């Protein structure tokens, strides 16, 4: 089972289709006949690579559309809220501190976390589109394709390079820093991007220092299910967050990121702690709560240390997608796994 936008379990299947899209080079926006070329801006043009495409910008984007929330969060963290002209809905979990107020000021162009349908999307007149997966560019789902957006002068950028199921599995935390560096170049704010990256690297170094020498905690990361169980294998972002936080993924031998495993595998894994993907809604419908999903895991691994201690952490699913929040979440997971390392 492959993984697209994890807050939409149904959409995971659509990513397999969407990943078949062939990404082409970004074409420039059409120039009006007789119009004079705009004067070059200092530091531009800039070119970055994303998903096998070279994207060239003659000036910083000024009318941006963002898809699933981690893309918006990342731009807000870079101080670029004034460049965002449209965003999708986010109602699945709490906002990061100080971001809800900015979110409320940005026009909502879709009632779910997905980008709007093709006609609405093209009508936005965006000069840049930022999202976390290919599902929102699937023609079969009624969405504008990457090629169509390129032709309209609205080039998409996919955080983390999540452009195919294989690339999702190859993701590393370093890809988040690559995104920050690229976005800094695209928007002409490389100094801000480097500052943010430095702060995040400092947080990772602090976590590493605090958990060093401590016995790794055996962790099951799950999205619920009584069998098969929706869980996270030994590839991709969630597995890396567990490792960096001082844990060891009990499903590390499973080649997959978001995938399905049998109840027998979960029962035999004997986790000492459980991470539960936390999101309240899916396409406007209420979803099982994190406590309910944790109880499902405890019932399957009923003789495990985690079940005996009822030890779990509700992890916002947005943190399990590319974006700067996934690095922030490593500290939260480390505090959960090794509370004694953070007493001083």
XYZ file of C-alpha atoms in Angstrom:
344
model
C 0.000 0.000 0.000
C 1.534 3.308 -1.054
C 1.294 6.598 0.699
C -0.058 9.898 -0.555
C -1.584 12.505 1.747
C -1.877 10.540 4.935
C -4.680 12.599 6.384
C -6.782 11.198 3.571
C -6.492 7.393 3.792
C -8.783 7.029 0.781
C -6.456 9.262 -1.215
C -3.548 6.880 -0.693
C -4.882 4.784 -3.532
C -5.101 7.807 -5.827
C -1.416 8.587 -5.388
C -0.536 5.362 -7.163
C -2.405 6.698 -10.183
C -1.134 10.243 -9.772
C 2.473 9.100 -9.484
C 2.277 7.910 -13.078
C 2.114 11.525 -14.224
C 5.247 12.523 -16.097
C 6.659 15.786 -14.781
C 7.836 18.182 -17.443
C 9.997 21.264 -17.299
C 8.287 24.411 -16.093
C 7.288 26.646 -18.959
C 7.301 30.409 -18.460
C 4.125 32.418 -18.215
C 3.001 33.784 -21.590
C 4.141 37.313 -22.445
C 1.555 39.758 -23.752
C 2.234 40.805 -27.362
C 4.158 44.045 -27.426
C 4.774 44.114 -23.688
C 8.238 45.067 -22.469
C 10.122 42.453 -20.439
C 10.112 43.143 -16.728
C 13.366 44.440 -15.287
C 15.466 41.698 -13.688
C 15.332 41.611 -9.892
C 18.550 41.376 -7.912
C 19.482 37.752 -7.295
C 17.221 36.494 -10.079
C 16.667 34.464 -12.147
C 17.033 31.395 -9.931
C 16.663 27.737 -10.853
C 15.870 24.833 -8.539
C 15.237 21.153 -9.152
C 12.151 19.337 -7.935
C 10.972 15.865 -8.902
C 13.194 15.729 -11.951
C 12.111 19.174 -13.181
C 14.089 22.393 -13.413
C 12.025 25.365 -12.269
C 13.270 28.841 -13.176
C 11.936 32.035 -11.606
C 12.657 35.538 -12.884
C 11.212 37.075 -9.728
C 9.774 35.872 -6.405
C 6.249 34.439 -6.589
C 3.620 36.880 -5.362
C 0.382 34.911 -5.756
C 0.830 31.473 -4.203
C -1.647 28.653 -3.683
C -0.901 26.036 -1.030
C -2.307 22.523 -0.738
C -2.160 20.267 2.332
C -1.378 22.235 5.467
C 2.353 21.455 5.972
C 3.032 23.423 2.791
C 1.262 26.468 4.228
C 2.983 26.003 7.596
C 6.390 25.987 5.968
C 5.766 29.226 4.067
C 4.401 30.881 7.207
C 7.511 29.790 9.105
C 9.560 31.574 6.423
C 7.528 34.757 6.912
C 5.818 34.487 3.521
C 2.169 34.670 4.554
C 1.662 37.833 2.503
C 2.500 35.905 -0.677
C -0.248 33.290 -0.178
C -3.403 34.112 -2.142
C -5.300 30.885 -1.506
C -5.181 27.815 0.717
C -7.079 24.616 1.345
C -9.050 23.785 4.489
C -7.348 22.428 7.606
C -9.508 21.158 10.458
C -7.844 17.911 11.483
C -5.698 18.958 14.473
C -4.430 22.026 16.360
C -2.388 24.665 14.567
C 1.194 25.478 15.345
C 1.535 28.443 17.727
C 0.728 31.769 16.102
C -0.331 30.314 12.755
C -4.112 30.082 13.145
C -4.448 33.856 12.953
C -2.511 33.964 9.688
C -4.440 30.987 8.291
C -7.753 32.768 8.932
C -6.671 35.774 6.863
C -5.925 33.733 3.733
C -8.849 32.979 1.363
C -9.986 29.359 1.410
C -10.287 27.917 -2.095
C -11.151 24.297 -1.216
C -13.245 22.821 1.627
C -10.868 19.877 2.201
C -7.089 19.500 2.354
C -7.025 18.769 -1.385
C -6.444 21.419 -4.033
C -9.632 22.535 -5.815
C -10.842 20.980 -9.033
C -9.195 21.929 -12.324
C -11.381 24.868 -13.369
C -11.241 26.517 -9.952
C -7.522 25.887 -9.638
C -6.637 27.382 -13.008
C -8.867 30.371 -12.301
C -6.688 31.325 -9.314
C -4.016 32.777 -11.591
C -1.317 31.587 -9.198
C 2.347 32.048 -10.029
C 3.420 29.191 -7.720
C 1.744 26.125 -6.197
C 3.125 24.300 -3.169
C 1.850 20.897 -2.036
C 2.968 17.650 -0.392
C 2.005 14.896 -2.828
C 0.944 14.178 -6.395
C -2.642 13.264 -5.525
C -3.796 16.850 -6.017
C -2.546 16.868 -9.626
C -4.320 13.696 -10.788
C -6.388 14.262 -13.926
C -8.510 11.210 -13.080
C -9.617 12.991 -9.912
C -10.595 16.133 -11.791
C -7.513 18.100 -10.789
C -5.264 20.287 -12.921
C -2.161 18.356 -13.878
C 1.405 19.502 -13.385
C 1.676 20.045 -17.124
C -1.490 22.170 -17.223
C -0.344 24.293 -14.308
C 3.095 24.731 -15.851
C 1.482 25.921 -19.082
C -0.660 28.387 -17.106
C 2.407 29.877 -15.401
C 1.530 28.235 -12.059
C 4.440 25.822 -11.552
C 3.919 23.275 -8.755
C 6.619 22.319 -6.236
C 6.222 19.084 -4.235
C 7.732 19.147 -0.749
C 10.008 16.272 0.114
C 10.129 15.151 -3.488
C 7.054 13.009 -2.844
C 6.386 12.570 -6.549
C 6.026 8.789 -6.666
C 5.601 5.908 -4.190
C 9.281 5.055 -4.645
C 10.371 8.597 -3.831
C 8.209 8.601 -0.705
C 10.201 5.598 0.520
C 13.509 7.316 -0.295
C 12.653 10.484 1.644
C 15.158 11.601 4.270
C 15.052 14.429 6.792
C 17.730 16.149 4.718
C 15.075 16.602 2.024
C 13.245 18.998 4.349
C 16.360 21.153 4.558
C 16.692 21.011 0.774
C 13.121 22.310 0.503
C 13.863 25.185 2.868
C 16.941 26.110 0.851
C 15.021 25.919 -2.433
C 12.098 27.967 -1.129
C 14.531 30.535 0.186
C 15.990 30.899 -3.306
C 12.596 30.945 -5.035
C 11.239 33.712 -2.802
C 14.474 35.652 -2.439
C 14.650 35.017 1.319
C 17.642 32.717 1.557
C 18.756 34.436 4.750
C 15.472 33.553 6.469
C 15.628 30.008 5.161
C 19.166 29.517 6.457
C 18.203 30.955 9.834
C 15.205 28.613 10.135
C 17.273 25.648 8.977
C 19.924 26.482 11.560
C 17.340 26.600 14.335
C 15.914 23.248 13.282
C 19.343 21.643 13.053
C 20.019 22.969 16.531
C 16.864 21.277 17.816
C 17.886 17.988 16.210
C 21.342 18.255 17.764
C 19.816 18.900 21.185
C 17.571 15.839 20.900
C 20.502 13.698 19.794
C 22.533 14.874 22.769
C 19.746 14.188 25.263
C 18.886 10.670 24.070
C 22.490 9.595 23.503
C 23.384 6.489 25.493
C 19.773 5.692 26.394
C 18.236 2.361 25.428
C 16.069 2.854 22.335
C 12.348 2.437 23.033
C 10.491 -0.094 20.856
C 7.795 1.879 19.006
C 4.742 0.894 16.981
C 3.438 3.707 14.753
C -0.156 3.105 13.708
C -3.179 4.707 12.109
C -5.584 2.196 13.588
C -7.291 -0.934 12.385
C -8.189 -4.262 13.925
C -6.537 -6.311 11.203
C -4.996 -5.589 8.877
C -3.512 -2.681 10.773
C -2.595 0.624 9.121
C 0.960 1.152 10.274
C 4.358 2.585 9.342
C 7.178 0.375 8.150
C 10.923 0.865 8.012
C 11.071 3.375 5.150
C 10.234 7.049 4.957
C 9.603 9.917 7.265
C 7.882 8.352 10.292
C 10.536 5.656 10.679
C 13.234 8.328 10.622
C 11.454 10.467 13.211
C 11.253 7.458 15.538
C 14.961 6.720 15.154
C 16.071 10.336 15.620
C 13.902 10.603 18.739
C 15.632 7.653 20.414
C 13.293 4.866 19.400
C 13.381 1.786 17.236
C 10.530 0.950 14.879
C 9.156 -2.522 15.664
C 8.109 -2.781 12.006
C 11.490 -1.698 10.624
C 11.755 -4.935 8.634
C 8.597 -4.054 6.691
C 9.540 -2.371 3.426
C 7.061 0.457 3.349
C 6.081 3.778 4.815
C 2.318 3.955 5.347
C 1.261 0.361 4.771
C -0.878 -2.518 6.013
C 0.430 -5.236 8.309
C -1.290 -8.238 9.825
C -2.610 -8.340 13.367
C -0.189 -11.196 13.968
C 2.779 -8.980 13.077
C 1.605 -6.281 15.444
C 0.949 -8.773 18.224
C 4.420 -10.272 17.855
C 6.159 -6.887 17.746
C 5.803 -6.268 21.498
C 6.016 -2.466 21.408
C 6.922 -0.477 24.494
C 5.197 2.655 23.187
C 2.721 3.520 20.448
C 2.489 6.534 18.146
C -1.016 7.142 16.807
C -1.694 9.282 13.731
C -4.050 11.993 14.936
C -6.614 13.689 12.672
C -10.204 14.559 13.485
C -11.785 14.787 10.052
C -11.580 13.231 6.607
C -13.375 15.045 3.780
C -15.635 16.641 6.340
C -16.434 13.373 8.117
C -15.484 12.614 11.707
C -12.746 10.016 12.040
C -11.863 7.570 14.843
C -10.195 9.310 17.763
C -6.600 8.717 18.714
C -7.598 7.039 22.013
C -9.821 4.651 20.057
C -7.039 3.785 17.639
C -4.619 3.315 20.521
C -7.035 0.892 22.181
C -7.185 -1.113 18.942
C -3.405 -1.442 19.030
C -3.396 -2.382 22.694
C -6.050 -5.031 22.102
C -3.933 -6.636 19.370
C -0.620 -6.385 21.238
C -2.369 -7.113 24.523
C 0.639 -8.621 26.279
C 3.064 -5.902 25.233
C 4.634 -3.344 27.604
C 2.815 -0.574 25.705
C -0.568 -2.212 26.278
C 0.102 -2.817 29.952
C 1.118 0.808 30.492
C -1.430 2.259 28.021
C 1.481 4.261 26.665
C 0.778 6.188 23.480
C 1.294 9.586 21.900
C -1.202 11.204 19.532
C 0.975 12.514 16.707
C -0.618 15.116 14.396
C -0.655 13.544 10.960
C 0.583 16.803 9.443
C 3.890 16.090 11.183
C 4.196 12.885 9.185
C 4.385 14.784 5.902
C 7.245 16.805 4.418
C 7.448 20.268 5.930
C 9.256 21.892 8.783
C 6.748 20.534 11.333
C 8.147 17.001 10.989
C 11.408 18.197 12.504
C 9.599 19.928 15.357
C 7.754 16.659 16.025
C 11.002 14.774 16.641
C 11.424 16.721 19.878
C 7.861 15.862 20.939
C 8.434 12.171 20.237
C 11.751 12.207 22.105
C 10.099 13.790 25.162
C 7.454 11.073 25.042
C 9.944 8.227 24.686
C 12.597 9.559 27.075
C 10.969 11.962 29.540
C 13.903 11.641 31.910
C 16.214 13.109 29.291
C 14.290 16.383 29.376
C 13.998 16.984 33.109
C 16.877 19.425 33.165
